[in-house]
Amino acid sequence: DSTLSRFSNWLHILARRRRERDASLSALGFPYGGFRTGQREIAELTYKCVDQGGQLLLEAPTGIGKTSAVLFPALKALATNKHDKVVFLTAKTVGRRAAESTLADLAAAGYRGNALSLTAKEKICLSPGRACHGDDCPYARDYYEKLQPAMHAAIERDSLQREDLESLAREFEVCPYELALDLLPWVDVVIADLHYVYSLTA
């Protein structure tokens, strides 16, 4: 009964967050005013691709605003139940930063969803040089006993970038890398390096 009660409470929190997200998306306008040349076409093609469950290959010059032209319609489609998550994959740090910056602009314009950026284990580790188990690392010790409050605090945040995860990890004394992996099923947007498609642990 206790376990079911806790999980029910978690689902209620997620449902509330989704209602807030969908309401914000219904009212959300493109955050940069008018579209640049070519942006509207990309946005329309992206939305149609999501709507019809298709595939889309785009080629456009640097500076046209591809990131916002793709993320904006992909997010708008979340509010219509066309899909339940946006995954933004990139091979370069500049691509991750572009996505994070675009999402920050959308949040400033009223978007109320959340986004998680995955960071390599060796970069986000708070105990470098220690073994990844409770006998050696305080952030791994009793991880699952400390996970639930950390998850609740995390899911209420709009941004879950590296510095946000590190802050939560220090507050709740949990591994930031494992926390990010445990949050994956519950967030609206995931920003990650391409290699995560093939392996979450490589």
Tab-separated table of C-alpha atoms in Angstrom:
chain	number	residue	atom	x	y	z
A	1	ASP	CA	0.000	0.000	0.000
A	2	SER	CA	2.812	2.367	0.867
A	3	THR	CA	4.639	1.679	-2.406
A	4	LEU	CA	1.470	2.129	-4.471
A	5	SER	CA	0.660	5.342	-2.622
A	6	ARG	CA	4.105	6.790	-3.351
A	7	PHE	CA	3.904	5.797	-7.013
A	8	SER	CA	0.385	7.226	-7.287
A	9	ASN	CA	1.654	10.512	-5.870
A	10	TRP	CA	4.480	10.483	-8.447
A	11	LEU	CA	1.988	9.955	-11.293
A	12	HIS	CA	-0.175	12.820	-10.013
A	13	ILE	CA	2.855	15.118	-10.044
A	14	LEU	CA	3.681	14.068	-13.607
A	15	ALA	CA	0.069	14.583	-14.705
A	16	ARG	CA	0.030	18.080	-13.202
A	17	ARG	CA	3.319	18.927	-14.906
A	18	ARG	CA	1.956	17.657	-18.234
A	19	ARG	CA	-1.214	19.754	-17.904
A	20	GLU	CA	0.885	22.831	-17.191
A	21	ARG	CA	3.181	21.999	-20.107
A	22	ASP	CA	0.338	21.437	-22.564
A	23	ALA	CA	-1.447	24.637	-21.543
A	24	SER	CA	1.764	26.614	-22.018
A	25	LEU	CA	2.389	25.024	-25.422
A	26	SER	CA	-1.134	25.795	-26.625
A	27	ALA	CA	-0.506	29.476	-25.916
A	28	LEU	CA	3.146	29.544	-27.007
A	29	GLY	CA	4.151	31.656	-29.968
A	30	PHE	CA	7.439	31.518	-31.854
A	31	PRO	CA	9.796	33.284	-29.398
A	32	TYR	CA	11.784	35.268	-31.978
A	33	GLY	CA	8.965	37.224	-33.597
A	34	GLY	CA	8.843	36.508	-37.297
A	35	PHE	CA	10.474	33.519	-38.942
A	36	ARG	CA	13.697	33.967	-40.899
A	37	THR	CA	13.769	33.046	-44.550
A	38	GLY	CA	13.380	29.287	-44.765
A	39	GLN	CA	12.501	28.786	-41.079
A	40	ARG	CA	8.735	28.577	-41.522
A	41	GLU	CA	9.131	25.921	-44.206
A	42	ILE	CA	11.367	23.854	-41.917
A	43	ALA	CA	8.898	24.257	-39.032
A	44	GLU	CA	5.950	23.186	-41.180
A	45	LEU	CA	7.825	20.174	-42.560
A	46	THR	CA	8.853	19.156	-39.035
A	47	TYR	CA	5.322	19.360	-37.677
A	48	LYS	CA	3.926	17.369	-40.609
A	49	CYS	CA	6.649	14.757	-40.106
A	50	VAL	CA	5.713	14.354	-36.438
A	51	ASP	CA	1.996	14.379	-37.239
A	52	GLN	CA	2.329	11.648	-39.855
A	53	GLY	CA	5.029	9.631	-38.077
A	54	GLY	CA	7.463	10.049	-40.926
A	55	GLN	CA	11.132	10.829	-41.426
A	56	LEU	CA	12.636	14.122	-42.514
A	57	LEU	CA	16.127	14.958	-43.763
A	58	LEU	CA	16.974	18.666	-43.793
A	59	GLU	CA	19.918	20.551	-45.207
A	60	ALA	CA	20.192	24.267	-44.535
A	61	PRO	CA	22.994	26.823	-44.140
A	62	THR	CA	24.480	27.839	-40.792
A	63	GLY	CA	22.617	30.712	-39.178
A	64	ILE	CA	19.169	30.046	-40.608
A	65	GLY	CA	17.908	28.945	-37.191
A	66	LYS	CA	17.449	25.215	-37.747
A	67	THR	CA	17.417	24.351	-34.049
A	68	SER	CA	14.489	26.603	-33.179
A	69	ALA	CA	12.703	25.786	-36.447
A	70	VAL	CA	12.740	22.089	-35.490
A	71	LEU	CA	12.321	22.251	-31.687
A	72	PHE	CA	9.385	24.674	-31.743
A	73	PRO	CA	7.023	22.501	-33.823
A	74	ALA	CA	8.264	19.300	-32.161
A	75	LEU	CA	7.324	20.761	-28.774
A	76	LYS	CA	3.997	22.116	-30.016
A	77	ALA	CA	3.127	18.572	-31.106
A	78	LEU	CA	3.575	17.337	-27.521
A	79	ALA	CA	0.402	19.198	-26.534
A	80	THR	CA	-1.598	17.347	-29.201
A	81	ASN	CA	-0.456	13.858	-28.123
A	82	LYS	CA	1.347	13.312	-31.423
A	83	HIS	CA	4.290	11.975	-29.416
A	84	ASP	CA	5.384	11.979	-25.775
A	85	LYS	CA	9.026	13.048	-25.839
A	86	VAL	CA	11.524	15.030	-27.893
A	87	VAL	CA	15.060	13.662	-28.189
A	88	PHE	CA	17.650	16.103	-29.555
A	89	LEU	CA	20.842	14.289	-30.546
A	90	THR	CA	24.041	16.049	-31.485
A	91	ALA	CA	27.655	15.136	-32.160
A	92	LYS	CA	29.085	18.440	-30.918
A	93	THR	CA	28.966	20.565	-27.788
A	94	VAL	CA	27.863	23.559	-29.862
A	95	GLY	CA	24.759	21.589	-30.889
A	96	ARG	CA	23.887	20.859	-27.265
A	97	ARG	CA	24.348	24.495	-26.332
A	98	ALA	CA	22.151	25.599	-29.248
A	99	ALA	CA	19.356	23.310	-28.059
A	100	GLU	CA	19.703	24.428	-24.422
A	101	SER	CA	19.702	28.092	-25.487
A	102	THR	CA	16.615	27.614	-27.661
A	103	LEU	CA	14.771	25.875	-24.828
A	104	ALA	CA	15.727	28.708	-22.463
A	105	ASP	CA	14.253	31.202	-24.946
A	106	LEU	CA	11.075	29.124	-25.201
A	107	ALA	CA	10.856	28.984	-21.389
A	108	ALA	CA	11.226	32.774	-21.244
A	109	ALA	CA	8.325	32.978	-23.725
A	110	GLY	CA	6.128	30.827	-21.455
A	111	TYR	CA	6.968	27.175	-22.148
A	112	ARG	CA	6.583	25.079	-18.969
A	113	GLY	CA	8.127	21.739	-19.904
A	114	ASN	CA	11.415	20.287	-18.696
A	115	ALA	CA	14.600	19.292	-20.490
A	116	LEU	CA	17.397	16.954	-19.431
A	117	SER	CA	20.930	17.166	-20.829
A	118	LEU	CA	22.969	13.975	-20.547
A	119	THR	CA	26.624	14.447	-19.635
A	120	ALA	CA	29.370	11.832	-19.883
A	121	LYS	CA	29.982	9.957	-16.644
A	122	GLU	CA	33.624	11.016	-16.353
A	123	LYS	CA	32.689	14.686	-16.763
A	124	ILE	CA	29.825	14.813	-14.248
A	125	CYS	CA	31.300	12.486	-11.620
A	126	LEU	CA	31.545	14.157	-8.187
A	127	SER	CA	33.995	11.550	-6.848
A	128	PRO	CA	36.654	11.168	-9.542
A	129	GLY	CA	39.067	8.327	-8.872
A	130	ARG	CA	36.642	6.408	-6.675
A	131	ALA	CA	34.894	3.181	-7.560
A	132	CYS	CA	31.215	3.390	-8.541
A	133	HIS	CA	29.822	1.551	-5.520
A	134	GLY	CA	28.672	2.431	-2.038
A	135	ASP	CA	31.793	1.190	-0.275
A	136	ASP	CA	33.927	3.832	-1.995
A	137	CYS	CA	31.676	6.645	-3.215
A	138	PRO	CA	29.286	8.550	-0.913
A	139	TYR	CA	27.104	9.432	-3.923
A	140	ALA	CA	26.599	5.739	-4.714
A	141	ARG	CA	26.067	4.727	-1.074
A	142	ASP	CA	22.387	3.971	-0.386
A	143	TYR	CA	21.564	5.484	-3.774
A	144	TYR	CA	18.077	3.992	-4.097
A	145	GLU	CA	17.114	5.052	-0.575
A	146	LYS	CA	17.943	8.673	-1.505
A	147	LEU	CA	16.651	8.562	-5.083
A	148	GLN	CA	12.956	9.293	-4.531
A	149	PRO	CA	13.316	12.774	-2.955
A	150	ALA	CA	15.979	13.638	-5.526
A	151	MET	CA	13.626	12.628	-8.368
A	152	HIS	CA	10.794	14.695	-6.904
A	153	ALA	CA	13.009	17.764	-6.644
A	154	ALA	CA	14.396	17.222	-10.147
A	155	ILE	CA	11.061	16.780	-11.911
A	156	GLU	CA	9.870	20.169	-10.641
A	157	ARG	CA	12.756	21.893	-12.433
A	158	ASP	CA	12.417	23.139	-16.006
A	159	SER	CA	16.141	22.853	-16.687
A	160	LEU	CA	18.205	19.772	-15.900
A	161	GLN	CA	21.537	20.703	-17.403
A	162	ARG	CA	24.859	19.535	-16.019
A	163	GLU	CA	25.080	22.220	-13.329
A	164	ASP	CA	21.473	21.556	-12.236
A	165	LEU	CA	22.114	17.827	-11.877
A	166	GLU	CA	25.342	18.449	-9.961
A	167	SER	CA	23.493	20.778	-7.587
A	168	LEU	CA	20.745	18.206	-6.977
A	169	ALA	CA	23.331	15.456	-6.559
A	170	ARG	CA	25.157	17.406	-3.855
A	171	GLU	CA	21.902	18.334	-2.101
A	172	PHE	CA	20.605	14.745	-1.953
A	173	GLU	CA	24.023	13.024	-2.052
A	174	VAL	CA	23.218	10.904	-5.104
A	175	CYS	CA	25.219	10.140	-8.232
A	176	PRO	CA	24.367	12.814	-10.843
A	177	TYR	CA	25.006	10.458	-13.752
A	178	GLU	CA	22.691	7.748	-12.408
A	179	LEU	CA	20.109	10.365	-11.457
A	180	ALA	CA	20.049	11.594	-15.065
A	181	LEU	CA	19.524	8.049	-16.340
A	182	ASP	CA	16.692	7.461	-13.872
A	183	LEU	CA	14.996	10.689	-15.001
A	184	LEU	CA	15.022	9.732	-18.700
A	185	PRO	CA	11.526	8.173	-18.849
A	186	TRP	CA	9.888	11.133	-17.121
A	187	VAL	CA	11.150	14.279	-18.883
A	188	ASP	CA	9.768	16.058	-21.975
A	189	VAL	CA	13.044	16.738	-23.789
A	190	VAL	CA	16.337	14.849	-23.749
A	191	ILE	CA	19.486	16.466	-25.162
A	192	ALA	CA	22.307	14.001	-25.675
A	193	ASP	CA	25.343	12.980	-27.660
A	194	LEU	CA	24.650	10.623	-30.551
A	195	HIS	CA	26.430	7.714	-28.856
A	196	TYR	CA	23.614	7.421	-26.271
A	197	VAL	CA	21.414	5.991	-29.035
A	198	TYR	CA	23.655	2.936	-29.090
A	199	SER	CA	24.559	2.657	-25.424
A	200	LEU	CA	23.623	4.514	-22.242
A	201	THR	CA	26.687	3.204	-20.428
A	202	ALA	CA	29.462	3.364	-23.032
